[in-house]
Amino acid sequence: ATTEIYTLSLHDALPISLSYGKGAAFMMVEKLIKMLAQLSLVVLLTRFLGPDDFGQLMYCYAIVSMLGFLNSMGMENILVKRFIDFPKEQYSYLKHGLVIRFVFSFLCVAAANVAGLFLVDDSARLLLFIISLYHLAMPLTVYVWLYQAMGRSDLAAIGLIAGILAGFIFGLTCLLLGAELIVFAWMYLLEFFVAGMVYLYVAKNKIIKNAVQISYESSASLIKDCLPLIFSGAIVLLYMKVDQIMLGKMVNQTEVGMYVAATRLSEAWYFVGLTLIGVYFPKMLSIKNNQGQTAYWSAIVKDGRWIIWGALALAVVTSFIASPLINFFYGEVYAASASVLVVSIWAVPFVYLGAIASKMYVAESKQSLVFWRSCWGLLINVILNFWLIPLYGAMGAAIATLVSQAAVGVVFNFFRVVPGVLRVQVRMVLGC
C-alpha cells in the first residue's frame, strides 16, 4: 500500500535549527510541569500516606516499572534513526512499532503480576495489578519518537502535558477526598491514557493519510535490530529499580519510602537532560550524515557541555541545601532522607554522560555495546547493594547507584569501545 506522510506541513514549516529549538523549548516546559506536578504529589503523598503506605505504593510501582524495557522494546533510538534515514517509510515503521509494542504491553501486565506473587503480600496484589495496567497505554508514546525525528517535539510535549495534568488533577482530587491507597494506583494509567489519546488525535489530523499492511518480515527485522537494546533496557531498569526492591526485601518498605522521597528529587532532574539529549539527537544524526564526523563530535560538545555543567552546578547547590530542602518538602519524619539526597544528586551528571554515550553508540550501529555496558552497571549495583544496604540502608542503596552510574556513564568508555566517545565526554566536562 502507498504511504504518505505530511512531512512538509510538519517539518519544513520551520527551519531545522528553529524547529529543534522550538521542540526543545516545548519539551523543557513539559518536563518543568512534570517535575512540579510529580514533586507536589510526592510531597502530599508522603505527608498524607506516611512512610509505610507511601513506601508500599512506590514498592509496587518499582516492580511494575522494571518491566518498562519489555514495553519500550529499546525502539526509541532505532526508530528515530530509521525515521530520519528513511523518511518515505516513516509511517510503516510507526505502525510496526505500535503493533509490536501493544503485543508486548500485555506481556508486561502478565509478568508484573506473576512477579507480584513472589514479591508482594496478598493485601497489595490488587494495588500492583491496577498500577500494571498503565503498560497498556504506553505503546502510543511511539508518536513521541516520530515527532522528535521530524523536529516537532512541541507536538509530543502537548500530549505529555495533557497526561501529566490529568494524573495530577486526579491525584489531587483523591487527596482532597481522603481516598484509600488503592485509588491512587489509577493515576499512572490515566496519565499515559490521556497522553495517548492526544497523540491519536494529532496523528489522525496531521500525520497519517494512508495505511500500510503489517509485515511479519518487517516486524521480525525491527525486533532483531532492537534486541540488544531490549536487553540493555532490561538491565538499566533493573539497576535503577533493584535498589528499591532490595531495600523492601532486606530492610522494610518504610526504608523504601525514605529512599524514594530523596531520589525523587534527584531523579526529577534526569528528565531535563535526557529530554534535551533526545530532542537534539536527530539534529546530531543529520549533522553526521551531511557534514561528517568532526562536525558531529563538535556539535555534541557544543550542545552537551551546557547540560553537563548544569548538572554539576545542580549537584553542588543541592549538597549544601539538602537538609532544609527535605524538611521543607517532607517534614522532620523524613530527615534521614537528606543524606540520601546528597549522594543521589551526584548521579545526575553521570546519567547525562551515559545517555549521550548511548546515542553515540547507536549512531555508529554499536547498540550491542549498550547491553554489555548495562550488564556491567547492574553487576556493580547489585554487588554494592548486597554489601551496603545491610550496613547503611537507604544511604547504602544511594551510594551503590552513584558508583554504578559513574561506571556505566564514564569508566566504560576508557576501554574506547567506540572511537571519540571518551574524548567528547572530556571536552564537554572541560567546556572546550
Tab-separated table of C-alpha atoms in Angstrom:
chain	number	residue	atom	x	y	z
A	1	ALA	CA	0.000	0.000	0.000
A	2	THR	CA	1.086	3.562	-0.560
A	3	THR	CA	2.476	5.531	2.307
A	4	GLU	CA	2.285	9.274	2.518
A	5	ILE	CA	3.376	11.390	5.450
A	6	TYR	CA	2.633	15.055	5.880
A	7	THR	CA	6.319	15.802	6.426
A	8	LEU	CA	6.150	19.097	4.582
A	9	SER	CA	3.344	20.546	6.659
A	10	LEU	CA	5.006	19.464	9.906
A	11	HIS	CA	8.741	19.584	9.392
A	12	ASP	CA	9.517	22.004	6.608
A	13	ALA	CA	7.244	24.659	8.027
A	14	LEU	CA	10.165	25.642	10.263
A	15	PRO	CA	13.912	25.961	9.522
A	16	ILE	CA	15.721	22.982	11.058
A	17	SER	CA	17.540	24.969	13.774
A	18	LEU	CA	14.368	26.798	14.794
A	19	SER	CA	12.410	23.540	14.606
A	20	TYR	CA	14.657	21.706	17.070
A	21	GLY	CA	14.946	24.802	19.250
A	22	LYS	CA	11.173	25.160	19.439
A	23	GLY	CA	10.818	21.440	20.158
A	24	ALA	CA	13.410	21.638	22.925
A	25	ALA	CA	11.628	24.622	24.477
A	26	PHE	CA	8.286	22.811	24.475
A	27	MET	CA	9.811	19.642	25.927
A	28	MET	CA	11.543	21.644	28.648
A	29	VAL	CA	8.230	23.247	29.559
A	30	GLU	CA	6.697	19.759	29.672
A	31	LYS	CA	9.475	18.495	31.948
A	32	LEU	CA	9.141	21.535	34.195
A	33	ILE	CA	5.414	20.888	34.533
A	34	LYS	CA	6.107	17.189	35.155
A	35	MET	CA	8.703	17.954	37.813
A	36	LEU	CA	6.403	20.369	39.617
A	37	ALA	CA	3.379	18.063	39.379
A	38	GLN	CA	5.252	14.947	40.488
A	39	LEU	CA	7.097	16.746	43.256
A	40	SER	CA	3.876	18.274	44.548
A	41	LEU	CA	2.160	14.892	44.543
A	42	VAL	CA	5.105	13.139	46.199
A	43	VAL	CA	5.213	15.802	48.927
A	44	LEU	CA	1.473	15.497	49.535
A	45	LEU	CA	1.533	11.701	49.378
A	46	THR	CA	4.397	11.422	51.856
A	47	ARG	CA	2.536	13.619	54.319
A	48	PHE	CA	-0.903	12.098	53.675
A	49	LEU	CA	0.070	8.421	53.495
A	50	GLY	CA	3.082	8.331	55.793
A	51	PRO	CA	6.308	6.361	55.201
A	52	ASP	CA	4.637	2.905	55.355
A	53	ASP	CA	1.834	3.340	52.808
A	54	PHE	CA	3.945	5.637	50.624
A	55	GLY	CA	6.705	3.028	50.653
A	56	GLN	CA	4.226	0.310	49.652
A	57	LEU	CA	2.895	2.396	46.745
A	58	MET	CA	6.423	3.107	45.499
A	59	TYR	CA	7.456	-0.517	46.031
A	60	CYS	CA	4.628	-1.785	43.797
A	61	TYR	CA	5.374	0.904	41.215
A	62	ALA	CA	9.038	-0.138	41.190
A	63	ILE	CA	8.077	-3.752	40.418
A	64	VAL	CA	5.815	-2.696	37.539
A	65	SER	CA	8.178	-0.106	36.075
A	66	MET	CA	11.051	-2.598	35.986
A	67	LEU	CA	9.222	-4.163	33.009
A	68	GLY	CA	9.272	-0.919	31.047
A	69	PHE	CA	12.126	-2.306	28.946
A	70	LEU	CA	9.793	-5.009	27.579
A	71	ASN	CA	7.211	-2.396	26.654
A	72	SER	CA	9.533	0.122	25.010
A	73	MET	CA	11.422	-2.717	23.272
A	74	GLY	CA	14.501	-0.479	23.098
A	75	MET	CA	12.938	1.021	19.974
A	76	GLU	CA	13.422	4.716	20.612
A	77	ASN	CA	16.883	5.226	19.158
A	78	ILE	CA	16.354	2.648	16.396
A	79	LEU	CA	13.078	4.169	15.209
A	80	VAL	CA	14.318	7.765	15.423
A	81	LYS	CA	17.299	6.775	13.279
A	82	ARG	CA	15.049	4.995	10.757
A	83	PHE	CA	12.572	7.853	10.633
A	84	ILE	CA	15.443	10.141	9.651
A	85	ASP	CA	17.266	7.765	7.301
A	86	PHE	CA	14.118	6.548	5.517
A	87	PRO	CA	11.580	9.423	5.568
A	88	LYS	CA	9.319	7.813	2.968
A	89	GLU	CA	8.872	4.771	5.210
A	90	GLN	CA	8.113	6.716	8.393
A	91	TYR	CA	4.532	5.564	8.755
A	92	SER	CA	5.418	1.949	8.018
A	93	TYR	CA	7.953	1.951	10.862
A	94	LEU	CA	5.492	3.806	13.083
A	95	LYS	CA	2.724	1.268	12.583
A	96	HIS	CA	5.007	-1.741	13.023
A	97	GLY	CA	6.378	-0.205	16.211
A	98	LEU	CA	2.873	0.348	17.569
A	99	VAL	CA	1.710	-3.198	16.869
A	100	ILE	CA	4.819	-4.798	18.350
A	101	ARG	CA	4.615	-2.689	21.477
A	102	PHE	CA	0.912	-3.383	22.008
A	103	VAL	CA	1.606	-7.118	21.933
A	104	PHE	CA	4.403	-6.790	24.447
A	105	SER	CA	2.386	-4.474	26.698
A	106	PHE	CA	0.065	-7.365	27.559
A	107	LEU	CA	3.099	-9.483	28.391
A	108	CYS	CA	4.266	-6.718	30.740
A	109	VAL	CA	0.977	-6.729	32.654
A	110	ALA	CA	1.087	-10.517	32.995
A	111	ALA	CA	4.757	-10.586	34.018
A	112	ALA	CA	4.309	-7.851	36.647
A	113	ASN	CA	1.508	-9.724	38.359
A	114	VAL	CA	3.351	-13.055	38.242
A	115	ALA	CA	6.328	-11.342	39.887
A	116	GLY	CA	3.928	-9.940	42.464
A	117	LEU	CA	3.086	-13.451	43.621
A	118	PHE	CA	6.623	-13.688	44.998
A	119	LEU	CA	7.414	-10.073	45.878
A	120	VAL	CA	4.293	-8.562	47.490
A	121	ASP	CA	1.840	-9.579	50.205
A	122	ASP	CA	-1.697	-10.648	49.363
A	123	SER	CA	-3.010	-7.295	50.581
A	124	ALA	CA	-1.016	-5.422	47.903
A	125	ARG	CA	-1.807	-7.660	44.903
A	126	LEU	CA	-4.753	-5.556	43.684
A	127	LEU	CA	-2.677	-2.384	44.063
A	128	LEU	CA	0.028	-3.947	41.924
A	129	PHE	CA	-2.470	-5.106	39.277
A	130	ILE	CA	-4.031	-1.669	38.838
A	131	ILE	CA	-0.636	0.014	38.541
A	132	SER	CA	0.450	-2.585	35.960
A	133	LEU	CA	-2.392	-1.576	33.621
A	134	TYR	CA	-0.557	1.594	32.598
A	135	HIS	CA	1.582	-0.608	30.342
A	136	LEU	CA	-1.424	-0.942	28.009
A	137	ALA	CA	-1.351	2.774	27.204
A	138	MET	CA	2.435	3.147	26.898
A	139	PRO	CA	2.806	1.952	23.252
A	140	LEU	CA	1.278	5.196	21.993
A	141	THR	CA	4.470	7.007	23.014
A	142	VAL	CA	5.862	5.791	19.665
A	143	TYR	CA	4.396	9.017	18.287
A	144	VAL	CA	6.767	10.996	20.517
A	145	TRP	CA	9.737	9.474	18.700
A	146	LEU	CA	8.294	10.329	15.291
A	147	TYR	CA	7.727	13.941	16.318
A	148	GLN	CA	11.277	14.157	17.656
A	149	ALA	CA	12.679	12.809	14.386
A	150	MET	CA	10.693	15.447	12.496
A	151	GLY	CA	11.977	18.224	14.721
A	152	ARG	CA	8.463	18.703	16.126
A	153	SER	CA	8.902	17.764	19.761
A	154	ASP	CA	6.375	20.504	20.520
A	155	LEU	CA	3.665	18.097	19.316
A	156	ALA	CA	4.979	15.394	21.634
A	157	ALA	CA	5.012	17.858	24.532
A	158	ILE	CA	1.328	18.689	24.071
A	159	GLY	CA	0.276	15.087	24.710
A	160	LEU	CA	2.678	14.657	27.607
A	161	ILE	CA	1.483	17.841	29.302
A	162	ALA	CA	-2.142	16.767	28.926
A	163	GLY	CA	-1.365	13.402	30.545
A	164	ILE	CA	0.618	14.947	33.396
A	165	LEU	CA	-2.135	17.418	34.228
A	166	ALA	CA	-4.789	14.692	34.103
A	167	GLY	CA	-2.804	12.496	36.517
A	168	PHE	CA	-2.051	15.429	38.812
A	169	ILE	CA	-5.678	16.595	38.987
A	170	PHE	CA	-6.819	13.035	39.675
A	171	GLY	CA	-4.232	12.541	42.421
A	172	LEU	CA	-5.038	15.893	43.996
A	173	THR	CA	-8.755	15.076	43.965
A	174	CYS	CA	-8.044	11.754	45.679
A	175	LEU	CA	-6.057	13.539	48.376
A	176	LEU	CA	-8.796	16.084	48.971
A	177	LEU	CA	-11.400	13.325	49.233
A	178	GLY	CA	-9.210	11.225	51.523
A	179	ALA	CA	-9.240	8.263	49.143
A	180	GLU	CA	-7.880	4.833	50.010
A	181	LEU	CA	-4.341	3.899	48.958
A	182	ILE	CA	-5.550	1.677	46.121
A	183	VAL	CA	-7.323	4.562	44.356
A	184	PHE	CA	-4.015	6.365	43.810
A	185	ALA	CA	-2.847	3.483	41.608
A	186	TRP	CA	-5.145	4.700	38.810
A	187	MET	CA	-3.056	7.887	38.408
A	188	TYR	CA	-0.408	6.091	36.370
A	189	LEU	CA	-2.856	4.596	33.887
A	190	LEU	CA	-4.745	7.880	33.487
A	191	GLU	CA	-1.576	9.828	32.684
A	192	PHE	CA	-0.498	7.544	29.831
A	193	PHE	CA	-4.045	7.064	28.550
A	194	VAL	CA	-4.749	10.798	28.199
A	195	ALA	CA	-1.385	11.425	26.531
A	196	GLY	CA	-2.060	8.575	24.092
A	197	MET	CA	-5.470	9.949	23.168
A	198	VAL	CA	-3.906	13.304	22.340
A	199	TYR	CA	-1.295	11.607	20.120
A	200	LEU	CA	-4.002	9.727	18.260
A	201	TYR	CA	-5.948	12.929	17.697
A	202	VAL	CA	-2.905	14.822	16.406
A	203	ALA	CA	-1.816	11.879	14.236
A	204	LYS	CA	-5.234	11.492	12.673
A	205	ASN	CA	-5.318	15.101	11.590
A	206	LYS	CA	-1.702	15.919	10.846
A	207	ILE	CA	0.415	12.831	10.212
A	208	ILE	CA	-1.214	9.844	8.588
A	209	LYS	CA	-3.051	9.819	5.285
A	210	ASN	CA	-2.851	6.243	4.039
A	211	ALA	CA	-2.435	2.970	5.898
A	212	VAL	CA	0.131	0.240	5.309
A	213	GLN	CA	-0.043	-3.505	5.901
A	214	ILE	CA	1.791	-5.112	8.790
A	215	SER	CA	4.542	-7.382	7.521
A	216	TYR	CA	5.901	-10.291	9.545
A	217	GLU	CA	9.314	-9.853	7.905
A	218	SER	CA	9.460	-6.146	8.754
A	219	SER	CA	8.332	-6.793	12.320
A	220	ALA	CA	10.924	-9.534	12.780
A	221	SER	CA	13.636	-7.292	11.324
A	222	LEU	CA	12.728	-4.447	13.668
A	223	ILE	CA	12.672	-6.724	16.704
A	224	LYS	CA	16.033	-8.201	15.702
A	225	ASP	CA	17.623	-4.745	15.483
A	226	CYS	CA	16.116	-3.834	18.850
A	227	LEU	CA	17.205	-6.995	20.681
A	228	PRO	CA	20.497	-5.609	22.064
A	229	LEU	CA	18.674	-2.504	23.270
A	230	ILE	CA	15.816	-4.566	24.744
A	231	PHE	CA	18.276	-6.484	26.888
A	232	SER	CA	20.233	-3.363	27.776
A	233	GLY	CA	16.964	-1.632	28.695
A	234	ALA	CA	16.139	-4.543	30.971
A	235	ILE	CA	19.492	-4.218	32.669
A	236	VAL	CA	19.180	-0.429	33.011
A	237	LEU	CA	15.731	-0.643	34.598
A	238	LEU	CA	16.902	-3.427	36.874
A	239	TYR	CA	19.794	-1.446	38.251
A	240	MET	CA	17.645	1.689	38.559
A	241	LYS	CA	14.843	-0.108	40.426
A	242	VAL	CA	16.567	-3.090	42.034
A	243	ASP	CA	17.670	-0.884	44.920
A	244	GLN	CA	14.038	-0.296	45.912
A	245	ILE	CA	13.202	-3.990	45.608
A	246	MET	CA	16.258	-4.989	47.642
A	247	LEU	CA	15.522	-2.348	50.291
A	248	GLY	CA	11.971	-3.631	50.612
A	249	LYS	CA	13.083	-7.249	50.990
A	250	MET	CA	16.273	-6.727	53.019
A	251	VAL	CA	15.077	-3.939	55.344
A	252	ASN	CA	11.435	-2.815	55.106
A	253	GLN	CA	9.077	-0.718	52.984
A	254	THR	CA	9.433	2.267	55.318
A	255	GLU	CA	13.077	2.427	54.252
A	256	VAL	CA	11.861	2.357	50.639
A	257	GLY	CA	9.709	5.394	51.415
A	258	MET	CA	12.716	7.249	52.856
A	259	TYR	CA	14.826	6.350	49.849
A	260	VAL	CA	12.217	7.284	47.231
A	261	ALA	CA	11.460	10.597	48.953
A	262	ALA	CA	15.083	11.635	48.376
A	263	THR	CA	15.709	10.069	44.990
A	264	ARG	CA	12.546	11.555	43.505
A	265	LEU	CA	14.125	14.978	43.988
A	266	SER	CA	17.287	13.923	42.155
A	267	GLU	CA	15.670	11.683	39.522
A	268	ALA	CA	13.300	14.503	38.576
A	269	TRP	CA	16.335	16.150	37.009
A	270	TYR	CA	17.081	13.090	34.899
A	271	PHE	CA	14.177	14.064	32.680
A	272	VAL	CA	15.577	17.525	31.950
A	273	GLY	CA	18.884	16.411	30.463
A	274	LEU	CA	17.521	13.239	28.896
A	275	THR	CA	14.787	15.256	27.188
A	276	LEU	CA	17.263	17.710	25.691
A	277	ILE	CA	19.510	14.859	24.587
A	278	GLY	CA	16.548	13.082	22.967
A	279	VAL	CA	15.333	16.228	21.218
A	280	TYR	CA	18.751	17.086	19.752
A	281	PHE	CA	19.768	13.530	18.818
A	282	PRO	CA	18.057	13.738	15.376
A	283	LYS	CA	19.888	17.014	14.747
A	284	MET	CA	23.221	15.346	15.562
A	285	LEU	CA	22.443	12.484	13.185
A	286	SER	CA	21.651	14.963	10.412
A	287	ILE	CA	24.968	16.742	11.014
A	288	LYS	CA	26.815	13.412	10.973
A	289	ASN	CA	25.179	12.392	7.684
A	290	ASN	CA	25.650	15.755	5.963
A	291	GLN	CA	28.774	17.353	7.461
A	292	GLY	CA	30.935	14.477	8.640
A	293	GLN	CA	32.319	13.006	11.853
A	294	THR	CA	34.304	16.007	13.098
A	295	ALA	CA	31.358	18.385	12.807
A	296	TYR	CA	29.180	15.768	14.515
A	297	TRP	CA	31.514	15.486	17.507
A	298	SER	CA	31.837	19.272	17.775
A	299	ALA	CA	28.059	19.689	17.718
A	300	ILE	CA	27.649	17.182	20.553
A	301	VAL	CA	30.258	19.002	22.643
A	302	LYS	CA	28.728	22.408	21.926
A	303	ASP	CA	25.214	21.444	22.983
A	304	GLY	CA	26.141	18.800	25.557
A	305	ARG	CA	28.508	20.846	27.707
A	306	TRP	CA	25.696	23.099	28.926
A	307	ILE	CA	23.721	20.051	30.015
A	308	ILE	CA	26.707	18.621	31.912
A	309	TRP	CA	27.683	21.926	33.519
A	310	GLY	CA	24.099	22.468	34.604
A	311	ALA	CA	24.043	19.024	36.235
A	312	LEU	CA	27.310	19.681	38.102
A	313	ALA	CA	26.063	23.059	39.349
A	314	LEU	CA	22.820	21.420	40.478
A	315	ALA	CA	24.729	18.753	42.423
A	316	VAL	CA	26.895	21.327	44.220
A	317	VAL	CA	23.976	23.538	45.248
A	318	THR	CA	21.787	20.611	46.357
A	319	SER	CA	24.585	19.207	48.511
A	320	PHE	CA	24.534	22.380	50.619
A	321	ILE	CA	20.765	22.706	50.988
A	322	ALA	CA	19.705	19.034	51.210
A	323	SER	CA	18.624	19.069	54.872
A	324	PRO	CA	16.411	22.180	54.761
A	325	LEU	CA	15.061	21.016	51.392
A	326	ILE	CA	13.949	17.641	52.756
A	327	ASN	CA	12.495	19.254	55.868
A	328	PHE	CA	10.596	21.810	53.793
A	329	PHE	CA	9.076	19.268	51.421
A	330	TYR	CA	8.510	16.220	53.602
A	331	GLY	CA	8.801	17.246	57.240
A	332	GLU	CA	11.082	16.082	60.051
A	333	VAL	CA	9.907	12.477	59.836
A	334	TYR	CA	11.900	12.183	56.588
A	335	ALA	CA	15.061	13.864	57.952
A	336	ALA	CA	17.117	10.729	57.216
A	337	SER	CA	16.451	11.282	53.501
A	338	ALA	CA	18.766	14.326	53.409
A	339	SER	CA	21.983	12.301	53.317
A	340	VAL	CA	20.471	10.080	50.606
A	341	LEU	CA	19.730	13.174	48.522
A	342	VAL	CA	23.305	14.477	48.870
A	343	VAL	CA	24.628	11.238	47.378
A	344	SER	CA	21.939	10.598	44.752
A	345	ILE	CA	22.063	14.091	43.232
A	346	TRP	CA	25.659	13.450	42.092
A	347	ALA	CA	24.407	10.637	39.881
A	348	VAL	CA	22.700	13.191	37.596
A	349	PRO	CA	25.861	14.285	35.660
A	350	PHE	CA	26.835	10.634	35.139
A	351	VAL	CA	23.337	9.787	33.879
A	352	TYR	CA	23.604	12.575	31.303
A	353	LEU	CA	27.084	11.499	30.198
A	354	GLY	CA	25.884	7.912	29.866
A	355	ALA	CA	22.846	8.947	27.823
A	356	ILE	CA	24.993	10.926	25.374
A	357	ALA	CA	27.349	7.948	25.054
A	358	SER	CA	24.389	5.639	24.321
A	359	LYS	CA	23.235	7.911	21.495
A	360	MET	CA	26.751	7.861	20.041
A	361	TYR	CA	26.833	4.049	20.216
A	362	VAL	CA	23.564	3.827	18.274
A	363	ALA	CA	24.765	6.389	15.726
A	364	GLU	CA	27.699	4.067	14.992
A	365	SER	CA	25.398	0.974	14.923
A	366	LYS	CA	27.092	-0.339	18.077
A	367	GLN	CA	23.913	-0.769	20.128
A	368	SER	CA	25.078	-4.166	21.389
A	369	LEU	CA	27.648	-2.287	23.489
A	370	VAL	CA	24.811	-0.585	25.355
A	371	PHE	CA	23.767	-4.016	26.560
A	372	TRP	CA	27.215	-5.049	27.795
A	373	ARG	CA	27.742	-1.678	29.427
A	374	SER	CA	24.404	-2.013	31.220
A	375	CYS	CA	25.290	-5.529	32.401
A	376	TRP	CA	28.446	-4.159	33.926
A	377	GLY	CA	26.471	-1.434	35.712
A	378	LEU	CA	23.900	-3.898	37.036
A	379	LEU	CA	26.572	-6.251	38.361
A	380	ILE	CA	28.296	-3.415	40.216
A	381	ASN	CA	24.989	-2.108	41.557
A	382	VAL	CA	23.733	-5.456	42.875
A	383	ILE	CA	27.061	-6.371	44.500
A	384	LEU	CA	27.268	-2.986	46.220
A	385	ASN	CA	23.623	-3.199	47.319
A	386	PHE	CA	24.200	-6.598	48.952
A	387	TRP	CA	27.159	-5.141	50.793
A	388	LEU	CA	25.929	-1.625	51.643
A	389	ILE	CA	22.170	-1.960	52.284
A	390	PRO	CA	22.576	-4.141	55.428
A	391	LEU	CA	25.117	-1.614	56.728
A	392	TYR	CA	23.575	1.723	55.757
A	393	GLY	CA	20.040	1.049	54.493
A	394	ALA	CA	18.774	3.711	52.054
A	395	MET	CA	22.126	5.518	52.154
A	396	GLY	CA	23.874	2.338	51.022
A	397	ALA	CA	21.490	1.983	48.080
A	398	ALA	CA	22.204	5.595	47.066
A	399	ILE	CA	25.977	5.003	47.116
A	400	ALA	CA	25.564	1.856	45.017
A	401	THR	CA	23.522	3.767	42.430
A	402	LEU	CA	26.053	6.594	42.222
A	403	VAL	CA	29.018	4.253	41.726
A	404	SER	CA	27.213	2.153	39.103
A	405	GLN	CA	26.105	5.246	37.152
A	406	ALA	CA	29.677	6.533	37.124
A	407	ALA	CA	30.925	3.134	35.935
A	408	VAL	CA	28.340	2.974	33.161
A	409	GLY	CA	28.418	6.613	32.101
A	410	VAL	CA	32.160	7.267	32.050
A	411	VAL	CA	34.503	4.467	33.168
A	412	PHE	CA	33.233	2.061	30.495
A	413	ASN	CA	34.383	4.483	27.800
A	414	PHE	CA	38.008	4.233	28.964
A	415	PHE	CA	38.043	0.956	27.030
A	416	ARG	CA	37.482	3.055	23.871
A	417	VAL	CA	34.827	0.688	22.571
A	418	VAL	CA	33.510	3.448	20.281
A	419	PRO	CA	36.073	5.964	18.987
A	420	GLY	CA	35.545	9.527	20.091
A	421	VAL	CA	33.084	8.970	22.952
A	422	LEU	CA	35.533	9.483	25.820
A	423	ARG	CA	37.136	12.456	24.057
A	424	VAL	CA	33.725	14.061	23.568
A	425	GLN	CA	32.867	13.497	27.242
A	426	VAL	CA	36.137	15.073	28.416
A	427	ARG	CA	35.601	18.066	26.152
A	428	MET	CA	32.060	18.536	27.454
A	429	VAL	CA	33.200	18.496	31.079
A	430	LEU	CA	36.107	20.873	30.378
A	431	GLY	CA	33.959	23.035	28.093
A	432	CYS	CA	36.432	23.042	25.225
